[in-house]
Amino acid sequence: MTKLEITQEITNKTGAPKKLAEGAIEEILNAIKDSLSRGESVNLKRFGKFDVRKKRARMGRNPKTGEAAKISARRVVMFKSGKYIRGVVNTD
Amino acid sequence: MTKAELVDKVSQKIDLNRKETEVIVNSFFDCITQALSDGKKVELRGFGGFRVKKRKPRTGRNPKSGEKVTVPEKNVPFFKAGKELRNLVNKS
């Protein structure tokens, strides 16, 4: 599913004009990106929580060449899905 | 950031009142949830992707009694940050 298909769905379900739905999706994603880039987590009830975690530097391996390589310390985005969505993906 | 704060931000950006913005924001996350529950992938350019990962059944242990229990196969929602988001978070 892509942004385009989500736009269509939102338009169908809420009656919002396509342009508005499109703009809303962009602004939702921008606001989440903004928050995470400041190191602030985003907690969306039912859906899940986006968190920024600090990772220490560690030794890794280039999977292609097998050479050892240092992986620098970094910050990564973690997503912890909400209970509701975890339940929903397990029912057929 | 909470969902209420997200709705506030989006509402200002798209110039729509909070109530109506909230309907669109909810519809957006419901869309992703629905896609995942159908086993579909969701790809949001510049942000990341959601998909469902299968966890194999395994034997676990009841941490209290030490008894072996079989944990059945299950599906879990999974998010992978896109390149743009990864770089954004790791920069500062």
mmCIF file of C-alpha atoms in Angstrom:
data_model
loop_
_atom_site.group_PDB
_atom_site.id
_atom_site.type_symbol
_atom_site.label_atom_id
_atom_site.label_comp_id
_atom_site.label_asym_id
_atom_site.label_seq_id
_atom_site.Cartn_x
_atom_site.Cartn_y
_atom_site.Cartn_z
ATOM 1 C CA MET A 1 0.000 0.000 0.000
ATOM 2 C CA THR A 2 1.343 3.416 -0.944
ATOM 3 C CA LYS A 3 0.566 7.002 0.012
ATOM 4 C CA LEU A 4 -1.636 7.283 -3.068
ATOM 5 C CA GLU A 5 -3.823 4.363 -2.011
ATOM 6 C CA ILE A 6 -4.049 5.669 1.546
ATOM 7 C CA THR A 7 -5.111 9.062 0.195
ATOM 8 C CA GLN A 8 -7.897 7.344 -1.742
ATOM 9 C CA GLU A 9 -9.037 5.409 1.332
ATOM 10 C CA ILE A 10 -9.141 8.521 3.502
ATOM 11 C CA THR A 11 -11.090 10.344 0.816
ATOM 12 C CA ASN A 12 -13.597 7.507 0.560
ATOM 13 C CA LYS A 13 -14.020 7.107 4.291
ATOM 14 C CA THR A 14 -14.055 10.693 5.509
ATOM 15 C CA GLY A 15 -15.219 12.592 2.448
ATOM 16 C CA ALA A 16 -12.172 14.865 2.674
ATOM 17 C CA PRO A 17 -11.066 16.223 -0.708
ATOM 18 C CA LYS A 18 -8.068 14.454 -2.198
ATOM 19 C CA LYS A 19 -5.774 17.475 -1.922
ATOM 20 C CA LEU A 20 -6.581 17.878 1.763
ATOM 21 C CA ALA A 21 -6.025 14.197 2.534
ATOM 22 C CA GLU A 22 -2.727 14.346 0.671
ATOM 23 C CA GLY A 23 -1.612 17.388 2.624
ATOM 24 C CA ALA A 24 -2.654 15.818 5.916
ATOM 25 C CA ILE A 25 -0.598 12.669 5.265
ATOM 26 C CA GLU A 26 2.494 14.749 4.482
ATOM 27 C CA GLU A 27 2.021 16.847 7.626
ATOM 28 C CA ILE A 28 1.470 13.787 9.819
ATOM 29 C CA LEU A 29 4.714 12.273 8.572
ATOM 30 C CA ASN A 30 6.567 15.591 8.840
ATOM 31 C CA ALA A 31 5.455 16.115 12.436
ATOM 32 C CA ILE A 32 6.578 12.596 13.411
ATOM 33 C CA LYS A 33 9.913 13.060 11.639
ATOM 34 C CA ASP A 34 10.397 16.412 13.360
ATOM 35 C CA SER A 35 9.739 14.996 16.768
ATOM 36 C CA LEU A 36 12.021 11.995 16.261
ATOM 37 C CA SER A 37 14.837 14.104 14.853
ATOM 38 C CA ARG A 38 14.767 16.068 18.119
ATOM 39 C CA GLY A 39 15.062 12.778 19.975
ATOM 40 C CA GLU A 40 11.482 13.006 21.222
ATOM 41 C CA SER A 41 9.318 9.883 21.104
ATOM 42 C CA VAL A 42 5.901 9.784 19.459
ATOM 43 C CA ASN A 43 3.190 7.901 21.296
ATOM 44 C CA LEU A 44 0.100 7.098 19.256
ATOM 45 C CA LYS A 45 -2.516 5.335 21.359
ATOM 46 C CA ARG A 46 -3.669 2.007 19.925
ATOM 47 C CA PHE A 47 -1.288 2.226 16.973
ATOM 48 C CA GLY A 48 2.098 2.214 18.648
ATOM 49 C CA LYS A 49 5.061 4.186 19.835
ATOM 50 C CA PHE A 50 8.036 5.510 17.887
ATOM 51 C CA ASP A 51 11.148 5.880 19.970
ATOM 52 C CA VAL A 52 14.713 7.011 19.381
ATOM 53 C CA ARG A 53 17.341 4.679 20.832
ATOM 54 C CA LYS A 54 21.024 5.305 21.215
ATOM 55 C CA LYS A 55 23.247 2.477 20.058
ATOM 56 C CA ARG A 56 26.835 2.108 21.199
ATOM 57 C CA ALA A 57 29.635 1.605 18.704
ATOM 58 C CA ARG A 58 30.341 -2.074 18.027
ATOM 59 C CA MET A 59 32.338 -4.345 15.811
ATOM 60 C CA GLY A 60 30.476 -5.791 12.888
ATOM 61 C CA ARG A 61 31.309 -7.619 9.717
ATOM 62 C CA ASN A 62 30.853 -6.758 6.105
ATOM 63 C CA PRO A 63 28.533 -9.588 5.061
ATOM 64 C CA LYS A 64 29.865 -9.526 1.514
ATOM 65 C CA THR A 65 33.603 -9.629 2.162
ATOM 66 C CA GLY A 66 33.659 -11.015 5.697
ATOM 67 C CA GLU A 67 35.941 -8.190 6.806
ATOM 68 C CA ALA A 68 35.555 -6.880 10.334
ATOM 69 C CA ALA A 69 34.385 -3.275 10.418
ATOM 70 C CA LYS A 70 33.595 -0.860 13.177
ATOM 71 C CA ILE A 71 29.973 0.254 13.356
ATOM 72 C CA SER A 72 29.849 3.741 14.797
ATOM 73 C CA ALA A 73 27.589 4.825 17.653
ATOM 74 C CA ARG A 74 24.270 5.966 16.267
ATOM 75 C CA ARG A 75 20.688 6.807 16.954
ATOM 76 C CA VAL A 76 17.968 4.646 15.478
ATOM 77 C CA VAL A 77 14.188 4.683 15.291
ATOM 78 C CA MET A 78 12.353 1.891 17.085
ATOM 79 C CA PHE A 79 8.684 1.134 16.677
ATOM 80 C CA LYS A 80 6.748 -0.715 19.343
ATOM 81 C CA SER A 81 3.351 -1.685 18.044
ATOM 82 C CA GLY A 82 0.299 -1.148 20.206
ATOM 83 C CA LYS A 83 -1.633 -4.002 21.756
ATOM 84 C CA TYR A 84 -4.593 -3.415 19.471
ATOM 85 C CA ILE A 85 -2.623 -3.707 16.230
ATOM 86 C CA ARG A 86 -0.677 -6.704 17.562
ATOM 87 C CA GLY A 87 -3.992 -8.419 18.154
ATOM 88 C CA VAL A 88 -5.379 -7.487 14.770
ATOM 89 C CA VAL A 89 -2.491 -9.007 12.751
ATOM 90 C CA ASN A 90 -3.063 -12.336 14.504
ATOM 91 C CA THR A 91 -6.713 -12.837 13.647
ATOM 92 C CA ASP A 92 -7.636 -14.150 10.209
ATOM 93 C CA MET B 1 4.546 13.868 21.225
ATOM 94 C CA THR B 2 1.103 12.405 21.806
ATOM 95 C CA LYS B 3 -1.676 11.942 19.314
ATOM 96 C CA ALA B 4 -3.455 15.065 20.587
ATOM 97 C CA GLU B 5 -0.304 17.108 19.937
ATOM 98 C CA LEU B 6 0.076 15.547 16.512
ATOM 99 C CA VAL B 7 -3.505 16.470 15.633
ATOM 100 C CA ASP B 8 -2.825 20.034 16.809
ATOM 101 C CA LYS B 9 0.223 20.398 14.598
ATOM 102 C CA VAL B 10 -1.412 18.923 11.518
ATOM 103 C CA SER B 11 -4.524 21.014 12.115
ATOM 104 C CA GLN B 12 -2.494 24.229 12.004
ATOM 105 C CA LYS B 13 -0.566 23.191 8.901
ATOM 106 C CA ILE B 14 -3.533 22.186 6.784
ATOM 107 C CA ASP B 15 -5.783 24.913 8.165
ATOM 108 C CA LEU B 16 -8.606 22.652 9.278
ATOM 109 C CA ASN B 17 -10.290 22.532 12.678
ATOM 110 C CA ARG B 18 -9.138 19.996 15.280
ATOM 111 C CA LYS B 19 -12.225 17.778 15.110
ATOM 112 C CA GLU B 20 -12.056 17.266 11.386
ATOM 113 C CA THR B 21 -8.284 16.909 11.432
ATOM 114 C CA GLU B 22 -8.586 14.221 14.069
ATOM 115 C CA VAL B 23 -10.949 12.247 11.852
ATOM 116 C CA ILE B 24 -8.395 12.309 9.035
ATOM 117 C CA VAL B 25 -5.464 11.456 11.327
ATOM 118 C CA ASN B 26 -7.372 8.501 12.809
ATOM 119 C CA SER B 27 -8.382 7.364 9.362
ATOM 120 C CA PHE B 28 -4.712 7.412 8.306
ATOM 121 C CA PHE B 29 -3.567 5.120 11.109
ATOM 122 C CA ASP B 30 -6.653 2.903 10.694
ATOM 123 C CA CYS B 31 -5.701 2.490 7.044
ATOM 124 C CA ILE B 32 -2.242 1.225 7.947
ATOM 125 C CA THR B 33 -3.684 -1.055 10.617
ATOM 126 C CA GLN B 34 -6.195 -2.484 8.150
ATOM 127 C CA ALA B 35 -3.517 -3.079 5.500
ATOM 128 C CA LEU B 36 -1.333 -4.918 8.019
ATOM 129 C CA SER B 37 -4.219 -7.025 9.216
ATOM 130 C CA ASP B 38 -4.789 -8.021 5.567
ATOM 131 C CA GLY B 39 -1.127 -9.019 5.475
ATOM 132 C CA LYS B 40 -0.255 -6.150 3.128
ATOM 133 C CA LYS B 41 2.850 -3.996 3.262
ATOM 134 C CA VAL B 42 2.644 -0.220 3.605
ATOM 135 C CA GLU B 43 5.343 1.919 2.053
ATOM 136 C CA LEU B 44 5.601 5.607 2.923
ATOM 137 C CA ARG B 45 8.281 7.276 0.828
ATOM 138 C CA GLY B 46 10.738 9.335 2.839
ATOM 139 C CA PHE B 47 9.423 7.885 6.072
ATOM 140 C CA GLY B 48 9.574 4.121 6.170
ATOM 141 C CA GLY B 49 7.613 0.948 5.739
ATOM 142 C CA PHE B 50 5.314 -1.233 7.803
ATOM 143 C CA ARG B 51 4.918 -4.959 7.296
ATOM 144 C CA VAL B 52 3.994 -8.081 9.183
ATOM 145 C CA LYS B 53 6.732 -10.468 10.249
ATOM 146 C CA LYS B 54 6.068 -14.078 11.109
ATOM 147 C CA ARG B 55 7.513 -15.415 14.344
ATOM 148 C CA LYS B 56 8.138 -19.157 14.349
ATOM 149 C CA PRO B 57 6.697 -21.272 17.157
ATOM 150 C CA ARG B 58 9.212 -21.871 19.915
ATOM 151 C CA THR B 59 9.537 -23.479 23.291
ATOM 152 C CA GLY B 60 9.677 -20.939 26.027
ATOM 153 C CA ARG B 61 9.786 -21.235 29.748
ATOM 154 C CA ASN B 62 7.500 -19.939 32.413
ATOM 155 C CA PRO B 63 9.939 -17.690 34.250
ATOM 156 C CA LYS B 64 8.204 -18.316 37.552
ATOM 157 C CA SER B 65 7.912 -22.094 37.597
ATOM 158 C CA GLY B 66 10.599 -22.989 35.040
ATOM 159 C CA GLU B 67 8.082 -25.139 33.176
ATOM 160 C CA LYS B 68 8.439 -25.528 29.434
ATOM 161 C CA VAL B 69 5.627 -24.056 27.382
ATOM 162 C CA THR B 70 5.185 -23.952 23.619
ATOM 163 C CA VAL B 71 4.742 -20.470 22.247
ATOM 164 C CA PRO B 72 2.702 -20.780 19.032
ATOM 165 C CA GLU B 73 3.589 -19.124 15.747
ATOM 166 C CA LYS B 74 2.488 -15.525 15.618
ATOM 167 C CA ASN B 75 2.545 -12.417 13.480
ATOM 168 C CA VAL B 76 4.051 -9.158 14.640
ATOM 169 C CA PRO B 77 3.863 -5.704 13.037
ATOM 170 C CA PHE B 78 7.256 -4.394 12.032
ATOM 171 C CA PHE B 79 8.462 -0.913 11.071
ATOM 172 C CA LYS B 80 11.603 -0.115 9.180
ATOM 173 C CA ALA B 81 12.684 3.513 8.988
ATOM 174 C CA GLY B 82 13.447 4.840 5.519
ATOM 175 C CA LYS B 83 16.761 6.350 4.516
ATOM 176 C CA GLU B 84 15.625 9.930 4.986
ATOM 177 C CA LEU B 85 14.262 9.319 8.485
ATOM 178 C CA ARG B 86 17.304 7.266 9.457
ATOM 179 C CA ASN B 87 19.666 10.057 8.480
ATOM 180 C CA LEU B 88 17.525 12.726 10.093
ATOM 181 C CA VAL B 89 17.488 10.967 13.452
ATOM 182 C CA ASN B 90 21.158 10.117 13.403
ATOM 183 C CA LYS B 91 22.364 13.605 12.463
ATOM 184 C CA SER B 92 22.055 15.624 15.637
#
